[in-house]
Amino acid sequence: MALAVVKPMSVPSGELNKRPMVSIDAVTMSFGSYVAVQDVNLTVADGEFLAIVGPTGCGKSTVLNAIAGLLKPANGTVVIDGAPVKGVQNDIGYLFQQDALLPWKTSIENVELGLLFKGVPSAERRERSMNWLAKVGLKGFEHRYPHQLSGGQRKRVQMAQALISGPKVILMDEPFSALDIHTRHLMQNELLRLWQEERRAVVMITHDLEEAIALGDRVAILAAGPRSRVIESFPVELERPRDVAEIKLDPRFMDLYRNIWASLRGEVEKSYERRD
Ligand SMILES: Nc1ncnc2c1ncn2[C@@H]1O[C@H](COP(=O)(O)OP(=O)(O)OP(=O)(O)O)[C@@H](O)[C@H]1O
Ligand SMILES: [Mg+2]
């Protein structure tokens, strides 16, 4: 299924450092006799933003959890920065779909958790956390509890918490899907701004193909499960910095969307058929 990928018409999205940061090599993930993903190969360069899309239940979170060391592959290897993943990784920032803040801790205390496990002394923790909360636009909200914040503000706290320790790899599992469209655009732009300041390898999972193209350097498609695998991978050669709302109006964005959707659509349909 060779689909023409839009040729870049201008500067590619920044000069990527090509050193591989995450290498997923022939990874198979099983739950009992159910083989969720089989023989997945993916490499993410340092500083690269990879978006993964695929139908619901195909194994996206499972792949992300293998990178984080939360699940062990039945076969194959995951390597981060040259070292095989053998257990839970602490060089990783994980941004979850659901609210992952501790409800009994304030914003600042939640952000500090990102440093606590690294053994950073308390005065330095406090100072760096204050700075990060300001960076994500939450100056003055340091002592609020999660229930005293809006959904978007809680997401900002989570972003600060995931990024404060300067992780080598940032994993995101549909981080913005619970937000309304305007807040989502704001948060996506915010994420891009923070990421551009200090580019890390990112693996983001999303249901939203527009989000994948607007944010990613590359979009990989996972097939419908079981035995899901990467069926195609599309480079997104749209220059940065990007504004996620504006970039959707770019004709190159629309061409890319059409191309990727032509490939993804069949998998989404298969996954619905298999459910009956
Ligand atoms: N702990 C588990 N035990 C048994 N089966 C599991 C487990 N976790 C996931 N699965 C199954 O593996 C498959 C992949 O699940 P996964 O959560 O990775 O899908 P996903 O692509 O992230 O879906 P969604 O887009 O809905 O979040 C699904 O069929 C799911 O039911
Ligand atoms: Mg999932």
CSV table of N, CA and C in Angstrom, one decimal, residues 128-257:
chain,number,residue,atom,x,y,z
A,128,ARG,N,13.1,24.7,42.3
A,128,ARG,CA,12.9,24.3,41.0
A,128,ARG,C,11.4,24.1,40.7
A,129,SER,N,10.6,23.6,41.6
A,129,SER,CA,9.2,23.4,41.4
A,129,SER,C,8.5,24.7,41.2
A,130,MET,N,8.9,25.7,42.1
A,130,MET,CA,8.3,27.0,41.9
A,130,MET,C,8.5,27.5,40.5
A,131,ASN,N,9.7,27.4,40.0
A,131,ASN,CA,10.1,27.8,38.7
A,131,ASN,C,9.3,27.1,37.6
A,132,TRP,N,9.1,25.8,37.8
A,132,TRP,CA,8.4,25.0,36.8
A,132,TRP,C,6.9,25.4,36.8
A,133,LEU,N,6.3,25.6,38.0
A,133,LEU,CA,4.9,26.0,38.0
A,133,LEU,C,4.7,27.4,37.3
A,134,ALA,N,5.7,28.3,37.4
A,134,ALA,CA,5.6,29.6,36.7
A,134,ALA,C,5.7,29.3,35.2
A,135,LYS,N,6.6,28.4,34.9
A,135,LYS,CA,6.8,28.1,33.4
A,135,LYS,C,5.6,27.6,32.7
A,136,VAL,N,4.8,26.8,33.5
A,136,VAL,CA,3.5,26.3,32.9
A,136,VAL,C,2.3,27.2,33.2
A,137,GLY,N,2.6,28.5,33.6
A,137,GLY,CA,1.6,29.4,33.8
A,137,GLY,C,0.7,29.3,35.1
A,138,LEU,N,1.3,28.7,36.1
A,138,LEU,CA,0.6,28.5,37.4
A,138,LEU,C,1.2,29.2,38.6
A,139,LYS,N,1.8,30.4,38.3
A,139,LYS,CA,2.3,31.2,39.4
A,139,LYS,C,1.1,31.6,40.2
A,140,GLY,N,1.2,31.5,41.5
A,140,GLY,CA,0.1,31.8,42.4
A,140,GLY,C,-0.8,30.7,42.7
A,141,PHE,N,-0.6,29.5,42.0
A,141,PHE,CA,-1.5,28.4,42.2
A,141,PHE,C,-0.7,27.3,43.0
A,142,GLU,N,0.4,27.6,43.5
A,142,GLU,CA,1.3,26.6,44.1
A,142,GLU,C,0.6,25.8,45.3
A,143,HIS,N,-0.2,26.5,46.0
A,143,HIS,CA,-0.7,25.8,47.2
A,143,HIS,C,-2.2,25.3,47.1
A,144,ARG,N,-2.6,25.3,45.8
A,144,ARG,CA,-4.0,24.8,45.6
A,144,ARG,C,-3.9,23.2,45.5
A,145,TYR,N,-5.0,22.6,45.9
A,145,TYR,CA,-5.1,21.1,45.8
A,145,TYR,C,-5.7,20.8,44.4
A,146,PRO,N,-5.5,19.6,43.9
A,146,PRO,CA,-6.0,19.3,42.5
A,146,PRO,C,-7.5,19.6,42.4
A,147,HIS,N,-8.3,19.4,43.4
A,147,HIS,CA,-9.7,19.6,43.2
A,147,HIS,C,-10.0,21.1,43.1
A,148,GLN,N,-9.1,22.0,43.4
A,148,GLN,CA,-9.3,23.4,43.4
A,148,GLN,C,-8.7,24.0,42.0
A,149,LEU,N,-8.4,23.1,41.1
A,149,LEU,CA,-7.9,23.5,39.8
A,149,LEU,C,-8.8,23.0,38.7
A,150,SER,N,-8.7,23.7,37.5
A,150,SER,CA,-9.5,23.2,36.4
A,150,SER,C,-8.8,22.1,35.8
A,151,GLY,N,-9.5,21.4,34.8
A,151,GLY,CA,-8.8,20.2,34.2
A,151,GLY,C,-7.6,20.6,33.4
A,152,GLY,N,-7.6,21.8,32.8
A,152,GLY,CA,-6.4,22.3,32.0
A,152,GLY,C,-5.3,22.6,33.0
A,153,GLN,N,-5.6,23.2,34.2
A,153,GLN,CA,-4.6,23.6,35.1
A,153,GLN,C,-4.0,22.3,35.7
A,154,ARG,N,-4.8,21.3,36.0
A,154,ARG,CA,-4.3,20.0,36.5
A,154,ARG,C,-3.3,19.4,35.5
A,155,LYS,N,-3.7,19.5,34.2
A,155,LYS,CA,-2.8,19.0,33.2
A,155,LYS,C,-1.4,19.8,33.2
A,156,ARG,N,-1.5,21.1,33.4
A,156,ARG,CA,-0.3,21.9,33.5
A,156,ARG,C,0.6,21.4,34.6
A,157,VAL,N,0.0,21.1,35.8
A,157,VAL,CA,0.8,20.6,36.9
A,157,VAL,C,1.4,19.2,36.5
A,158,GLN,N,0.7,18.4,35.9
A,158,GLN,CA,1.2,17.1,35.4
A,158,GLN,C,2.4,17.3,34.5
A,159,MET,N,2.2,18.3,33.6
A,159,MET,CA,3.3,18.5,32.6
A,159,MET,C,4.6,18.9,33.4
A,160,ALA,N,4.4,19.8,34.4
A,160,ALA,CA,5.6,20.3,35.2
A,160,ALA,C,6.2,19.1,35.9
A,161,GLN,N,5.3,18.2,36.5
A,161,GLN,CA,5.8,17.1,37.2
A,161,GLN,C,6.6,16.1,36.3
A,162,ALA,N,6.1,15.9,35.1
A,162,ALA,CA,6.8,15.0,34.2
A,162,ALA,C,8.1,15.5,33.6
A,163,LEU,N,8.1,16.8,33.5
A,163,LEU,CA,9.3,17.4,32.8
A,163,LEU,C,10.4,17.9,33.7
A,164,ILE,N,10.1,18.1,35.0
A,164,ILE,CA,11.0,18.8,35.9
A,164,ILE,C,12.3,18.1,36.1
A,165,SER,N,12.3,16.8,36.0
A,165,SER,CA,13.5,16.0,36.2
A,165,SER,C,14.4,15.9,35.0
A,166,GLY,N,14.0,16.6,33.9
A,166,GLY,CA,14.8,16.5,32.7
A,166,GLY,C,14.9,15.1,32.1
A,167,PRO,N,13.8,14.4,31.9
A,167,PRO,CA,13.9,13.0,31.5
A,167,PRO,C,14.5,12.9,30.1
A,168,LYS,N,15.1,11.8,29.8
A,168,LYS,CA,15.7,11.5,28.5
A,168,LYS,C,14.6,11.3,27.5
A,169,VAL,N,13.5,10.7,28.0
A,169,VAL,CA,12.4,10.3,27.1
A,169,VAL,C,11.1,10.8,27.8
A,170,ILE,N,10.2,11.3,27.0
A,170,ILE,CA,8.9,11.7,27.5
A,170,ILE,C,7.8,10.8,26.8
A,171,LEU,N,7.0,10.1,27.6
A,171,LEU,CA,6.0,9.3,27.1
A,171,LEU,C,4.6,9.9,27.4
A,172,MET,N,3.8,10.0,26.4
A,172,MET,CA,2.5,10.6,26.7
A,172,MET,C,1.4,9.7,26.1
A,173,ASP,N,0.4,9.3,27.0
A,173,ASP,CA,-0.7,8.5,26.6
A,173,ASP,C,-1.9,9.3,26.5
A,174,GLU,N,-2.3,9.8,25.3
A,174,GLU,CA,-3.5,10.6,25.1
A,174,GLU,C,-3.6,11.6,26.2
A,175,PRO,N,-2.6,12.5,26.4
A,175,PRO,CA,-2.6,13.4,27.6
A,175,PRO,C,-3.7,14.4,27.5
A,176,PHE,N,-4.2,14.8,26.3
A,176,PHE,CA,-5.1,15.9,26.2
A,176,PHE,C,-6.5,15.5,25.8
A,177,SER,N,-6.8,14.2,25.8
A,177,SER,CA,-8.1,13.8,25.2
A,177,SER,C,-9.3,14.2,26.1
A,178,ALA,N,-9.0,14.4,27.4
A,178,ALA,CA,-10.2,14.7,28.3
A,178,ALA,C,-10.5,16.2,28.3
A,179,LEU,N,-9.7,17.0,27.5
A,179,LEU,CA,-9.9,18.5,27.6
A,179,LEU,C,-10.8,19.0,26.4
A,180,ASP,N,-11.4,20.1,26.7
A,180,ASP,CA,-12.2,20.6,25.6
A,180,ASP,C,-11.3,21.2,24.5
A,181,ILE,N,-11.8,21.4,23.3
A,181,ILE,CA,-11.0,21.6,22.1
A,181,ILE,C,-10.1,22.9,22.3
A,182,HIS,N,-10.6,24.0,22.9
A,182,HIS,CA,-9.8,25.2,23.1
A,182,HIS,C,-8.7,25.0,24.1
A,183,THR,N,-9.0,24.3,25.2
A,183,THR,CA,-8.0,24.1,26.2
A,183,THR,C,-6.9,23.1,25.6
A,184,ARG,N,-7.4,22.2,24.8
A,184,ARG,CA,-6.5,21.2,24.2
A,184,ARG,C,-5.5,21.9,23.3
A,185,HIS,N,-6.0,22.9,22.4
A,185,HIS,CA,-5.1,23.6,21.6
A,185,HIS,C,-4.1,24.4,22.4
A,186,LEU,N,-4.5,25.0,23.5
A,186,LEU,CA,-3.6,25.8,24.4
A,186,LEU,C,-2.5,24.9,24.9
A,187,MET,N,-3.0,23.7,25.4
A,187,MET,CA,-2.0,22.8,26.1
A,187,MET,C,-1.0,22.2,25.0
A,188,GLN,N,-1.5,22.0,23.8
A,188,GLN,CA,-0.7,21.4,22.8
A,188,GLN,C,0.4,22.4,22.4
A,189,ASN,N,0.0,23.7,22.3
A,189,ASN,CA,1.0,24.7,22.0
A,189,ASN,C,2.0,24.9,23.1
A,190,GLU,N,1.5,24.8,24.3
A,190,GLU,CA,2.3,24.9,25.5
A,190,GLU,C,3.3,23.8,25.6
A,191,LEU,N,2.9,22.6,25.3
A,191,LEU,CA,3.8,21.5,25.2
A,191,LEU,C,4.9,21.7,24.2
A,192,LEU,N,4.5,22.1,23.0
A,192,LEU,CA,5.5,22.4,22.0
A,192,LEU,C,6.5,23.4,22.4
A,193,ARG,N,6.0,24.5,23.0
A,193,ARG,CA,6.9,25.5,23.5
A,193,ARG,C,7.9,25.0,24.5
A,194,LEU,N,7.4,24.2,25.5
A,194,LEU,CA,8.4,23.7,26.4
A,194,LEU,C,9.3,22.7,25.8
A,195,TRP,N,8.8,21.9,24.9
A,195,TRP,CA,9.6,20.9,24.3
A,195,TRP,C,10.7,21.5,23.4
A,196,GLN,N,10.4,22.6,22.7
A,196,GLN,CA,11.4,23.3,21.9
A,196,GLN,C,12.5,23.9,22.6
A,197,GLU,N,12.2,24.2,23.9
A,197,GLU,CA,13.3,24.8,24.7
A,197,GLU,C,14.4,23.8,25.0
A,198,GLU,N,14.0,22.6,25.2
A,198,GLU,CA,15.0,21.5,25.4
A,198,GLU,C,14.4,20.2,24.8
A,199,ARG,N,14.8,20.0,23.6
A,199,ARG,CA,14.2,18.9,22.9
A,199,ARG,C,14.6,17.5,23.5
A,200,ARG,N,13.6,16.7,23.8
A,200,ARG,CA,13.8,15.4,24.2
A,200,ARG,C,13.1,14.4,23.2
A,201,ALA,N,13.4,13.2,23.4
A,201,ALA,CA,12.7,12.2,22.6
A,201,ALA,C,11.3,12.0,23.2
A,202,VAL,N,10.3,12.1,22.3
A,202,VAL,CA,8.9,12.0,22.8
A,202,VAL,C,8.2,10.9,22.1
A,203,VAL,N,7.5,10.1,22.8
A,203,VAL,CA,6.6,9.1,22.2
A,203,VAL,C,5.2,9.5,22.7
A,204,MET,N,4.3,9.9,21.8
A,204,MET,CA,3.0,10.3,22.2
A,204,MET,C,2.0,9.4,21.5
A,205,ILE,N,1.0,9.0,22.2
A,205,ILE,CA,0.0,8.2,21.7
A,205,ILE,C,-1.3,9.0,21.6
A,206,THR,N,-2.0,8.9,20.5
A,206,THR,CA,-3.2,9.7,20.4
A,206,THR,C,-4.2,9.0,19.5
A,207,HIS,N,-5.5,9.3,19.8
A,207,HIS,CA,-6.6,8.8,18.9
A,207,HIS,C,-6.7,9.8,17.8
A,208,ASP,N,-6.2,11.0,18.0
A,208,ASP,CA,-6.5,12.2,17.2
A,208,ASP,C,-5.5,12.4,16.2
A,209,LEU,N,-5.8,12.1,14.9
A,209,LEU,CA,-4.8,12.2,13.9
A,209,LEU,C,-4.3,13.6,13.6
A,210,GLU,N,-5.2,14.6,13.8
A,210,GLU,CA,-4.8,16.0,13.7
A,210,GLU,C,-3.8,16.3,14.7
A,211,GLU,N,-4.0,15.8,15.9
A,211,GLU,CA,-3.0,16.1,17.0
A,211,GLU,C,-1.6,15.5,16.6
A,212,ALA,N,-1.7,14.3,16.1
A,212,ALA,CA,-0.5,13.5,15.8
A,212,ALA,C,0.3,14.3,14.8
A,213,ILE,N,-0.3,14.8,13.7
A,213,ILE,CA,0.4,15.5,12.7
A,213,ILE,C,0.9,16.9,13.2
A,214,ALA,N,0.0,17.6,13.9
A,214,ALA,CA,0.3,18.9,14.3
A,214,ALA,C,1.5,18.9,15.3
A,215,LEU,N,1.7,17.9,16.1
A,215,LEU,CA,2.8,17.9,17.1
A,215,LEU,C,4.0,17.1,16.6
A,216,GLY,N,3.8,16.0,15.8
A,216,GLY,CA,4.9,15.1,15.6
A,216,GLY,C,5.9,15.4,14.5
A,217,ASP,N,7.0,14.8,14.6
A,217,ASP,CA,8.0,14.8,13.5
A,217,ASP,C,7.7,13.6,12.6
A,218,ARG,N,7.0,12.6,13.2
A,218,ARG,CA,6.7,11.4,12.4
A,218,ARG,C,5.4,10.8,13.1
A,219,VAL,N,4.6,10.2,12.2
A,219,VAL,CA,3.4,9.5,12.7
A,219,VAL,C,3.5,8.1,12.3
A,220,ALA,N,3.5,7.2,13.3
A,220,ALA,CA,3.5,5.7,13.0
A,220,ALA,C,2.1,5.2,13.3
A,221,ILE,N,1.7,4.3,12.4
A,221,ILE,CA,0.3,3.7,12.5
A,221,ILE,C,0.5,2.2,13.0
A,222,LEU,N,-0.3,1.9,14.1
A,222,LEU,CA,-0.3,0.5,14.5
A,222,LEU,C,-1.6,-0.1,13.9
A,223,ALA,N,-1.5,-1.4,13.5
A,223,ALA,CA,-2.6,-2.1,12.9
A,223,ALA,C,-3.6,-2.5,14.0
A,224,ALA,N,-4.8,-2.9,13.6
A,224,ALA,CA,-5.8,-3.4,14.5
A,224,ALA,C,-5.2,-4.7,15.1
A,225,GLY,N,-5.6,-4.9,16.4
A,225,GLY,CA,-5.1,-6.1,17.0
A,225,GLY,C,-6.0,-7.3,16.7
A,226,PRO,N,-5.7,-8.5,17.1
A,226,PRO,CA,-4.5,-8.9,17.8
A,226,PRO,C,-3.3,-8.9,16.9
A,227,ARG,N,-2.1,-9.2,17.5
A,227,ARG,CA,-0.9,-9.2,16.8
A,227,ARG,C,-0.6,-7.9,16.0
A,228,SER,N,-0.9,-6.8,16.7
A,228,SER,CA,-0.7,-5.5,16.0
A,228,SER,C,0.7,-5.3,15.7
A,229,ARG,N,1.0,-4.5,14.7
A,229,ARG,CA,2.4,-4.2,14.3
A,229,ARG,C,2.4,-2.8,13.7
A,230,VAL,N,3.5,-2.2,13.4
A,230,VAL,CA,3.6,-0.9,12.8
A,230,VAL,C,3.4,-1.2,11.3
A,231,ILE,N,2.3,-0.5,10.7
A,231,ILE,CA,2.1,-0.8,9.3
A,231,ILE,C,2.7,0.3,8.4
A,232,GLU,N,2.8,1.5,8.9
A,232,GLU,CA,3.4,2.5,8.1
A,232,GLU,C,3.9,3.7,9.0
A,233,SER,N,4.8,4.5,8.5
A,233,SER,CA,5.3,5.6,9.3
A,233,SER,C,5.5,6.7,8.3
A,234,PHE,N,5.0,7.9,8.7
A,234,PHE,CA,5.0,9.0,7.8
A,234,PHE,C,5.8,10.2,8.4
A,235,PRO,N,6.8,10.7,7.7
A,235,PRO,CA,7.5,11.9,8.2
A,235,PRO,C,6.6,13.1,8.1
A,236,VAL,N,6.6,14.0,9.1
A,236,VAL,CA,5.8,15.2,9.0
A,236,VAL,C,6.8,16.4,8.9
A,237,GLU,N,7.0,16.8,7.6
A,237,GLU,CA,8.1,17.8,7.4
A,237,GLU,C,7.5,19.2,7.3
A,238,LEU,N,6.8,19.5,8.4
A,238,LEU,CA,6.3,20.9,8.5
A,238,LEU,C,7.2,21.7,9.5
A,239,GLU,N,7.6,22.9,9.1
A,239,GLU,CA,8.5,23.6,9.9
A,239,GLU,C,8.0,23.9,11.3
A,240,ARG,N,8.9,24.1,12.2
A,240,ARG,CA,8.6,24.6,13.6
A,240,ARG,C,9.2,26.0,13.8
A,241,PRO,N,8.7,26.7,14.7
A,241,PRO,CA,7.6,26.4,15.6
A,241,PRO,C,6.3,26.4,14.9
A,242,ARG,N,5.4,25.5,15.4
A,242,ARG,CA,4.1,25.4,14.8
A,242,ARG,C,3.0,25.9,15.8
A,243,ASP,N,2.0,26.4,15.2
A,243,ASP,CA,0.8,26.7,16.0
A,243,ASP,C,-0.2,25.7,15.6
A,244,VAL,N,-0.7,24.9,16.6
A,244,VAL,CA,-1.5,23.7,16.3
A,244,VAL,C,-2.8,24.1,15.6
A,245,ALA,N,-3.4,25.2,15.9
A,245,ALA,CA,-4.7,25.6,15.3
A,245,ALA,C,-4.4,26.1,13.8
A,246,GLU,N,-3.4,26.8,13.6
A,246,GLU,CA,-3.1,27.4,12.3
A,246,GLU,C,-2.6,26.3,11.3
A,247,ILE,N,-1.8,25.4,11.9
A,247,ILE,CA,-1.1,24.5,10.9
A,247,ILE,C,-2.1,23.6,10.3
A,248,LYS,N,-3.3,23.4,10.9
A,248,LYS,CA,-4.3,22.5,10.3
A,248,LYS,C,-4.8,23.1,9.0
A,249,LEU,N,-4.6,24.4,8.8
A,249,LEU,CA,-5.1,25.1,7.6
A,249,LEU,C,-4.1,25.0,6.4
A,250,ASP,N,-2.9,24.5,6.7
A,250,ASP,CA,-1.8,24.4,5.7
A,250,ASP,C,-2.2,23.3,4.8
A,251,PRO,N,-2.1,23.6,3.4
A,251,PRO,CA,-2.5,22.5,2.5
A,251,PRO,C,-1.6,21.3,2.6
A,252,ARG,N,-0.4,21.4,3.1
A,252,ARG,CA,0.5,20.3,3.3
A,252,ARG,C,0.0,19.4,4.4
A,253,PHE,N,-0.6,20.1,5.4
A,253,PHE,CA,-1.1,19.3,6.6
A,253,PHE,C,-2.3,18.5,6.0
A,254,MET,N,-3.1,19.1,5.2
A,254,MET,CA,-4.4,18.4,4.8
A,254,MET,C,-4.0,17.2,3.9
A,255,ASP,N,-3.0,17.4,3.0
A,255,ASP,CA,-2.5,16.3,2.2
A,255,ASP,C,-2.0,15.1,3.0
A,256,LEU,N,-1.2,15.5,4.0
A,256,LEU,CA,-0.7,14.5,4.9
A,256,LEU,C,-1.8,13.8,5.6
A,257,TYR,N,-2.8,14.5,6.1
A,257,TYR,CA,-3.9,14.0,6.8
A,257,TYR,C,-4.6,12.9,5.9
